[in-house]
Coordinates of C-alpha atoms in Angstrom, one line a residue:
M10 CA -11.4 62.9 -48.2
L11 CA -14.4 60.6 -48.7
K12 CA -14.5 58.0 -51.4
G13 CA -15.6 59.6 -54.7
A14 CA -14.6 63.2 -53.6
N15 CA -12.3 65.3 -55.8
V16 CA -10.1 68.3 -55.3
P17 CA -8.2 70.6 -57.7
V18 CA -4.4 70.0 -58.0
P19 CA -2.8 73.5 -58.3
A20 CA 0.8 72.3 -58.2
P21 CA 2.8 71.7 -61.4
S22 CA 4.5 68.6 -59.9
V23 CA 3.2 66.3 -57.1
R24 CA 4.6 63.5 -54.9
V25 CA 2.1 60.7 -54.3
E26 CA 2.7 58.8 -51.0
L27 CA 1.1 55.4 -50.5
G28 CA 1.3 54.8 -46.7
W29 CA 0.6 52.0 -44.2
S30 CA 1.7 50.7 -40.8
P31 CA 4.2 47.8 -41.2
G32 CA 4.5 45.1 -38.6
A33 CA 4.5 41.3 -38.0
G34 CA 2.1 39.6 -40.3
V35 CA 1.5 42.7 -42.4
P36 CA 2.1 42.2 -46.2
D37 CA 4.5 44.4 -48.0
V38 CA 2.7 47.0 -50.1
D39 CA 3.8 48.4 -53.5
A40 CA 2.6 51.6 -55.3
S41 CA 2.1 51.8 -59.0
A42 CA 0.7 54.2 -61.6
L43 CA -1.0 53.6 -64.9
L44 CA -1.2 56.3 -67.6
L45 CA -4.5 55.9 -69.4
A46 CA -5.5 57.3 -72.8
S47 CA -8.3 59.9 -72.8
G48 CA -10.5 58.1 -75.2
S49 CA -10.1 54.4 -74.3
G50 CA -9.4 54.6 -70.6
R51 CA -6.7 52.0 -71.1
V52 CA -2.9 52.1 -71.5
R53 CA -1.5 52.9 -74.9
S54 CA 1.3 50.3 -74.4
D55 CA 3.0 48.4 -71.6
G56 CA 5.3 51.3 -71.1
D57 CA 2.4 53.3 -69.5
F58 CA 2.7 51.1 -66.4
V59 CA 5.1 52.6 -63.7
F60 CA 6.0 50.3 -60.8
Y61 CA 9.0 48.7 -59.0
N62 CA 10.1 46.7 -62.1
Q63 CA 9.6 49.7 -64.5
P64 CA 10.4 52.7 -62.3
A65 CA 10.1 55.5 -64.9
H66 CA 7.8 56.5 -67.8
A67 CA 9.6 57.1 -71.0
S68 CA 8.3 60.7 -71.0
G69 CA 9.9 61.4 -67.6
A70 CA 6.6 62.6 -66.3
V71 CA 6.0 59.7 -63.8
R72 CA 8.6 58.0 -61.6
H73 CA 8.5 55.4 -58.9
E74 CA 10.8 56.7 -56.2
G75 CA 10.8 53.6 -53.9
K76 CA 10.0 52.9 -50.2
H77 CA 10.8 54.9 -47.1
A78 CA 10.3 54.1 -43.4
A79 CA 10.1 56.5 -40.5
D80 CA 8.4 56.7 -37.1
G81 CA 6.8 53.3 -37.4
A82 CA 5.2 54.1 -40.8
A83 CA 6.1 53.0 -44.3
T84 CA 5.5 54.8 -47.6
D85 CA 6.0 53.9 -51.3
R86 CA 6.4 57.0 -53.4
I87 CA 5.6 58.1 -57.0
T88 CA 6.3 61.6 -58.4
V89 CA 4.3 63.1 -61.2
D90 CA 5.4 66.1 -63.2
L91 CA 2.0 67.1 -64.5
G92 CA 3.5 69.5 -67.1
R93 CA 5.3 66.7 -68.8
V94 CA 2.3 64.3 -69.0
E95 CA 1.6 63.8 -72.7
P96 CA -1.6 65.4 -74.1
A97 CA -3.0 61.9 -75.0
V98 CA -3.0 60.9 -71.4
G99 CA -6.3 61.8 -69.6
R100 CA -5.9 59.9 -66.3
I101 CA -3.2 58.6 -64.1
V102 CA -4.4 55.8 -61.9
L103 CA -2.7 55.5 -58.5
A104 CA -2.8 51.9 -57.3
A105 CA -1.5 49.6 -54.5
S106 CA -0.8 45.9 -54.4
A107 CA -0.3 43.6 -51.4
D108 CA 2.6 41.2 -51.6
G109 CA 2.0 38.1 -49.5
G110 CA -1.5 38.8 -48.1
S111 CA -4.6 40.9 -48.5
F112 CA -5.3 44.5 -47.6
G113 CA -7.5 43.4 -44.7
Q114 CA -4.1 42.7 -43.0
V115 CA -2.7 46.1 -43.8
P116 CA -3.5 48.8 -41.1
G117 CA -3.5 52.5 -41.8
L118 CA -3.6 52.3 -45.6
Y119 CA -3.8 55.8 -47.2
V120 CA -2.8 57.7 -50.3
R121 CA -1.6 61.3 -50.0
V122 CA -0.9 63.9 -52.7
L123 CA 1.7 66.6 -51.9
D124 CA 3.1 69.6 -53.8
A125 CA 6.5 68.2 -54.8
A126 CA 8.2 71.6 -54.4
A127 CA 6.6 72.9 -51.2
G128 CA 5.8 69.6 -49.5
T129 CA 2.3 70.8 -48.6
E130 CA -0.6 68.4 -48.6
I131 CA -3.1 68.7 -51.4
A132 CA -5.3 65.7 -50.7
C133 CA -5.4 62.6 -48.5
Y134 CA -7.7 59.5 -48.7
E135 CA -7.7 56.8 -46.1
S136 CA -9.0 53.3 -46.9
R137 CA -10.9 51.8 -44.0
D138 CA -13.0 49.0 -45.5
A139 CA -10.5 46.6 -47.1
T140 CA -11.0 42.8 -46.6
V141 CA -9.9 40.2 -49.1
E142 CA -8.6 42.7 -51.8
T143 CA -5.0 42.2 -53.0
A144 CA -4.9 45.3 -55.1
F145 CA -6.5 48.7 -54.8
V146 CA -7.0 51.8 -57.0
L147 CA -6.8 54.3 -54.2
G148 CA -7.1 57.4 -56.4
E149 CA -6.5 59.1 -59.7
L150 CA -5.2 62.3 -61.2
Y151 CA -7.3 63.4 -64.1
R152 CA -7.7 66.3 -66.5
R153 CA -10.7 68.6 -66.3
D154 CA -11.1 71.8 -68.3
G155 CA -7.4 72.2 -68.9
A156 CA -6.5 71.6 -65.3
W157 CA -5.6 68.6 -63.1
K158 CA -7.8 67.2 -60.3
F159 CA -7.4 64.3 -57.8
R160 CA -10.3 61.9 -57.1
A161 CA -10.4 59.4 -54.2
V162 CA -11.5 56.1 -55.7
G163 CA -11.1 53.2 -53.2
Q164 CA -11.8 50.4 -55.7
G165 CA -10.5 46.9 -54.7
Y166 CA -9.5 43.9 -56.7
D167 CA -9.1 40.3 -55.4
S168 CA -6.8 39.3 -58.4
G169 CA -3.6 41.2 -57.3
L170 CA -1.4 43.5 -59.3
E171 CA -1.6 41.2 -62.2
G172 CA -5.3 41.3 -62.4
L173 CA -5.5 45.1 -62.0
A174 CA -2.8 45.7 -64.6
T175 CA -4.4 43.4 -67.2
D176 CA -7.8 45.0 -66.7
F177 CA -6.2 48.3 -67.9
G178 CA -4.6 46.7 -70.9
I179 CA -1.2 45.7 -69.6
T180 CA 0.3 42.4 -71.1
V181 CA 1.9 40.5 -68.2
D182 CA 4.7 38.0 -68.8
E183 CA 3.5 35.4 -66.4
P184 CA 0.3 33.4 -67.2
R185 CA -2.6 34.2 -65.0
Q186 CA -4.2 31.5 -62.9
A187 CA -7.6 30.3 -63.9
A188 CA -10.0 32.6 -62.0
P189 CA -13.1 34.6 -62.7
P190 CA -12.5 38.0 -64.4
S191 CA -11.2 40.5 -61.9
A192 CA -14.2 42.5 -60.9
P193 CA -14.1 45.3 -58.4
A194 CA -14.5 44.0 -54.8
S195 CA -16.1 47.3 -53.8
P196 CA -18.0 49.9 -55.8
A197 CA -15.9 52.4 -57.7
P198 CA -16.4 56.1 -57.3
A199 CA 36.9 54.0 -57.6
P200 CA 40.4 53.4 -56.8
A201 CA 42.6 51.6 -59.4
A202 CA 44.3 49.0 -57.2
S203 CA 44.7 48.1 -53.6
P204 CA 46.3 50.6 -51.3
A205 CA 43.9 52.9 -49.4
P206 CA 40.6 54.7 -49.1
A207 CA 42.4 58.0 -49.5
H208 CA 42.9 57.2 -53.2
T209 CA 40.6 59.4 -55.3
S210 CA 38.7 58.8 -58.5
A211 CA 36.4 61.1 -60.4
P212 CA 32.7 60.2 -60.3
G213 CA 31.5 58.3 -63.3
P214 CA 28.9 59.4 -65.8
A215 CA 25.2 59.4 -64.8
V216 CA 23.3 56.2 -65.0
P217 CA 21.4 55.7 -68.3
G218 CA 17.8 56.6 -68.1
P219 CA 15.0 54.1 -68.4
V220 CA 13.8 52.9 -71.8
P221 CA 10.2 52.3 -73.0
A222 CA 8.8 48.9 -72.4
T223 CA 9.1 46.7 -75.5
G224 CA 7.6 43.5 -74.3
P225 CA 5.3 42.0 -71.7
V226 CA 5.6 43.4 -68.2
R227 CA 7.3 41.2 -65.5
L228 CA 5.7 41.5 -62.1
T229 CA 8.2 39.2 -60.3
K230 CA 10.4 40.4 -57.4
V231 CA 12.7 38.5 -55.2
T232 CA 13.1 38.6 -51.4
L233 CA 16.2 37.1 -50.0
T234 CA 16.0 35.4 -46.5
K235 CA 18.2 33.3 -44.3
E236 CA 16.5 30.2 -45.7
V237 CA 16.8 31.4 -49.4
P238 CA 19.9 33.7 -49.4
T239 CA 21.0 33.7 -53.0
V240 CA 19.7 34.5 -56.5
S241 CA 21.0 34.5 -60.0
L242 CA 20.7 37.8 -61.7
A243 CA 20.6 36.1 -65.1
K244 CA 17.6 34.0 -64.2
Q245 CA 15.8 37.2 -63.2
G246 CA 16.7 38.9 -66.5
G247 CA 19.4 41.1 -65.1
T248 CA 22.1 40.5 -67.7
S249 CA 22.8 44.0 -69.0
G250 CA 22.3 47.7 -68.2
A251 CA 22.7 49.2 -64.8
L252 CA 22.2 47.4 -61.5
R253 CA 21.4 49.9 -58.7
V254 CA 22.1 48.9 -55.1
N255 CA 20.0 51.0 -52.7
L256 CA 20.4 51.3 -48.9
N257 CA 17.6 52.9 -46.9
W258 CA 17.4 53.2 -43.2
E259 CA 15.5 54.6 -40.2
V260 CA 16.3 54.9 -36.5
R261 CA 13.8 53.1 -34.2
K262 CA 12.8 55.3 -31.3
Q263 CA 11.9 52.5 -28.9
S264 CA 13.8 49.5 -27.8
R265 CA 14.9 47.6 -24.7
G266 CA 18.0 47.2 -22.7
W267 CA 21.4 48.6 -23.7
G268 CA 20.2 49.1 -27.3
A269 CA 17.6 51.6 -26.2
K270 CA 20.2 54.0 -24.9
L271 CA 22.1 53.7 -28.1
G272 CA 19.0 54.1 -30.2
R273 CA 18.0 57.2 -28.4
A274 CA 21.5 58.6 -28.9
M275 CA 21.3 57.8 -32.6
A276 CA 17.9 59.6 -32.8
M277 CA 19.3 62.7 -31.2
H278 CA 22.2 62.8 -33.6
S279 CA 21.1 64.7 -36.7
D280 CA 24.6 64.0 -38.0
L281 CA 24.2 60.3 -38.2
D282 CA 26.2 59.4 -41.3
L283 CA 26.1 55.9 -42.9
D284 CA 28.3 55.2 -45.9
L285 CA 27.5 52.6 -48.6
C286 CA 30.7 51.0 -49.9
A287 CA 32.0 48.2 -52.0
L288 CA 35.1 46.1 -52.1
F289 CA 35.7 44.9 -55.7
E290 CA 38.0 42.3 -57.3
L291 CA 38.2 42.4 -61.1
A292 CA 38.8 39.4 -63.3
D293 CA 42.4 40.6 -64.0
G294 CA 43.1 40.5 -60.2
R295 CA 42.9 44.2 -59.5
K296 CA 41.3 45.1 -56.2
G297 CA 40.0 48.3 -54.6
V298 CA 37.2 50.1 -52.8
V299 CA 34.3 52.4 -53.8
Q300 CA 33.3 54.8 -51.1
A301 CA 32.7 58.4 -50.2
L302 CA 35.8 58.3 -47.9
G303 CA 38.7 59.7 -49.9
N304 CA 36.3 60.6 -52.7
A305 CA 36.7 57.1 -54.1
F306 CA 33.4 57.2 -56.0
G307 CA 34.5 54.8 -58.7
A308 CA 33.4 54.9 -62.4
L309 CA 30.6 53.2 -64.4
H310 CA 32.1 52.9 -67.9
Q311 CA 35.7 52.1 -66.9
P312 CA 37.3 50.0 -64.1
P313 CA 35.9 49.2 -61.6
Y314 CA 32.5 49.6 -63.4
I315 CA 31.0 50.5 -60.1
H316 CA 29.9 54.0 -59.1
L317 CA 28.7 55.6 -55.9
D318 CA 26.3 58.3 -56.8
G319 CA 26.6 60.4 -53.6
D320 CA 26.7 60.6 -49.9
D321 CA 23.4 60.7 -48.0
R322 CA 24.3 61.9 -44.6
T323 CA 20.8 61.6 -43.1
G324 CA 18.9 58.6 -44.5
A325 CA 15.8 60.8 -44.3
V326 CA 15.2 60.9 -48.0
A327 CA 13.6 58.2 -50.1
A328 CA 16.6 57.9 -52.3
G329 CA 19.0 56.7 -49.5
E330 CA 22.4 55.8 -50.8
N331 CA 23.0 54.1 -54.1
L332 CA 25.8 52.2 -55.8
T333 CA 25.5 51.3 -59.5
V334 CA 27.1 48.3 -61.1
N335 CA 27.5 48.2 -64.9
L336 CA 26.2 44.8 -65.9
D337 CA 27.4 45.3 -69.5
H338 CA 30.9 44.7 -68.1
R339 CA 29.9 41.8 -65.7
D340 CA 32.6 39.6 -67.3
K341 CA 35.2 42.1 -65.9
L342 CA 34.0 41.5 -62.3
R343 CA 35.1 38.6 -60.2
R344 CA 33.5 39.5 -56.9
V345 CA 32.0 42.5 -55.0
V346 CA 31.2 42.9 -51.3
V347 CA 28.7 45.6 -50.7
F348 CA 28.9 46.9 -47.1
V349 CA 27.8 49.9 -45.0
T350 CA 29.8 51.7 -42.3
I351 CA 28.9 54.2 -39.6
Y352 CA 31.1 57.2 -40.4
E353 CA 29.8 59.3 -37.5
G354 CA 26.8 59.9 -35.2
A355 CA 26.5 56.5 -33.5
R356 CA 28.6 53.7 -32.1
S357 CA 26.6 50.8 -33.3
F358 CA 23.8 49.7 -35.7
A359 CA 21.6 48.8 -32.7
D360 CA 18.0 50.2 -33.2
L361 CA 18.7 50.8 -36.9
R362 CA 16.2 49.4 -39.3
A363 CA 17.6 49.1 -42.8
S364 CA 16.6 47.5 -46.1
V365 CA 18.6 46.8 -49.3
T366 CA 17.2 46.7 -52.8
L367 CA 19.2 45.6 -55.9
Q368 CA 17.3 46.8 -58.9
P369 CA 18.5 45.6 -62.4
Q370 CA 17.6 47.9 -65.3
H371 CA 16.2 44.8 -66.9
G372 CA 14.9 42.2 -64.5
A373 CA 13.2 41.7 -61.2
P374 CA 14.3 43.6 -58.1
V375 CA 16.1 41.7 -55.3
E376 CA 15.4 43.0 -51.8
F377 CA 16.1 42.0 -48.2
S378 CA 16.0 43.5 -44.7
L379 CA 18.8 43.5 -42.1
D380 CA 18.3 41.6 -38.9
E381 CA 18.4 43.4 -35.5
C382 CA 21.9 44.2 -34.4
T383 CA 22.8 42.9 -31.0
V384 CA 26.5 43.5 -31.0
P385 CA 28.5 46.8 -31.0
A386 CA 29.0 46.7 -34.7
T387 CA 30.0 49.8 -36.8
V388 CA 30.1 47.9 -40.1
C389 CA 27.7 45.5 -41.8
A390 CA 28.4 43.3 -44.9
L391 CA 25.2 43.6 -46.9
A392 CA 25.6 41.4 -50.0
L393 CA 28.3 39.4 -51.9
I394 CA 28.1 39.4 -55.7
T395 CA 30.2 36.7 -57.4
N396 CA 30.8 35.9 -61.0
Q397 CA 29.9 32.2 -61.5
G398 CA 30.6 31.2 -65.1
G399 CA 29.5 34.6 -66.5
D400 CA 26.4 34.8 -64.3
L401 CA 26.4 37.2 -61.3
V402 CA 25.0 35.6 -58.2
V403 CA 23.8 37.8 -55.3
R404 CA 24.0 36.4 -51.8
R405 CA 22.4 38.1 -48.8
E406 CA 25.0 38.6 -46.1
A407 CA 23.4 40.9 -43.5
R408 CA 26.5 40.2 -41.4
Y409 CA 27.4 42.6 -38.6
L410 CA 31.1 42.9 -37.9
V411 CA 32.8 44.3 -34.8
P412 CA 36.2 45.9 -35.6
E413 CA 39.0 45.3 -33.2
R414 CA 40.4 48.3 -31.3
G415 CA 42.3 50.5 -33.8
V416 CA 41.1 48.6 -36.8
S417 CA 38.9 50.5 -39.4
P418 CA 35.6 49.1 -40.6
Q419 CA 37.0 48.8 -44.1
R420 CA 40.0 46.7 -43.0
T421 CA 37.5 44.6 -40.9
V422 CA 35.5 43.7 -44.0
D423 CA 38.7 43.1 -46.0
H424 CA 39.8 40.6 -43.3
A425 CA 36.5 38.9 -43.1
Y426 CA 36.3 38.3 -46.9
G427 CA 40.0 37.8 -47.6
W428 CA 40.7 40.8 -49.9
G429 CA 44.3 41.3 -48.6
M430 CA 44.5 45.0 -49.3
N431 CA 46.7 47.6 -47.6
W432 CA 44.9 50.5 -45.9
T433 CA 45.8 54.0 -44.8
P434 CA 43.6 56.6 -43.0
G435 CA 41.3 58.8 -45.2
R436 CA 38.8 61.5 -44.8
K437 CA 35.7 62.9 -46.6

């Protein structure tokens, strides 16, 4: 599509993909949506802003689904159930923001609208003229004569996500730096105690849904690195509600040396199965594991207050695998190690690109990527969560472990972190 062009949207529900080509020196890109009132062209409240810190609209019509990487490309996704959009909403602005740079450094930027059910493409707009912009309105869904249409916009801002949001009426928690008003830069058209993974536990209740925003929006997010590996959840506002731990991955198709052979083997295996798991120790001394193996899915509202929501056997969906920790019971937790194992389909994490996001229901998301794996590891410790005086502190581990012959990945993590549990074989 050309800038300013529009097309009908015949689907009742759509998936919006914001895409780009990641790489060295390329800023991270985040998708967002603003639901605007028909008369004013502004949000009705801060709850009309859907983005990484506020991932769902109270109506359930718009949801931020998160990032996904495959075949050397990255996407951030938003789903819109057009039938559930409230009548007072006339437009849904589809925006992008660059974290750590400008869009002139982001190659291959585009927005694509697909039929959510059929997966067929309805519209696609590619941005080719970005320079110093740090935020973009790429497109918008809007009502016309009782139906929905999509327009390619291509309007850039040099004031970032904060400037874009405030221009549409959002109240931002952080003070803006003194700067000229943000004008467009381009014209607009679990188991109970220790013994074994074979112990079963019924899945816990579903995670509570999002609540409408009641105060200023927080745009902060935290990226953990080797140099800055820890963060306090309390200082980021994550003191209650659900903490979702998400693992997402892709298999790189090109590499060098011995890793290339393993990578190609992984790519050929459609049955590559990674399992997100957690070792827990409660404040009363009880220990156990939450994992798909042995159907040890845990529970959210009773010990261990950790729940695995499913078993993604492909990594090919945006949701990936998720663990949820109930922060309302954080005083019952002493420490948790979140780790991932290769259940089948590969012999190592070589040529696997993975990212981890910890998203508190209230507070800034914490994210980090795993380093390249150069050892024949079948297990990787992702994060260590410890209770320090009532505050849960997250530490990036990103630690590949190589089990000894005949030793399970779970027992390997246990030994590395001193859990001291007894293990017996288990199956899914």
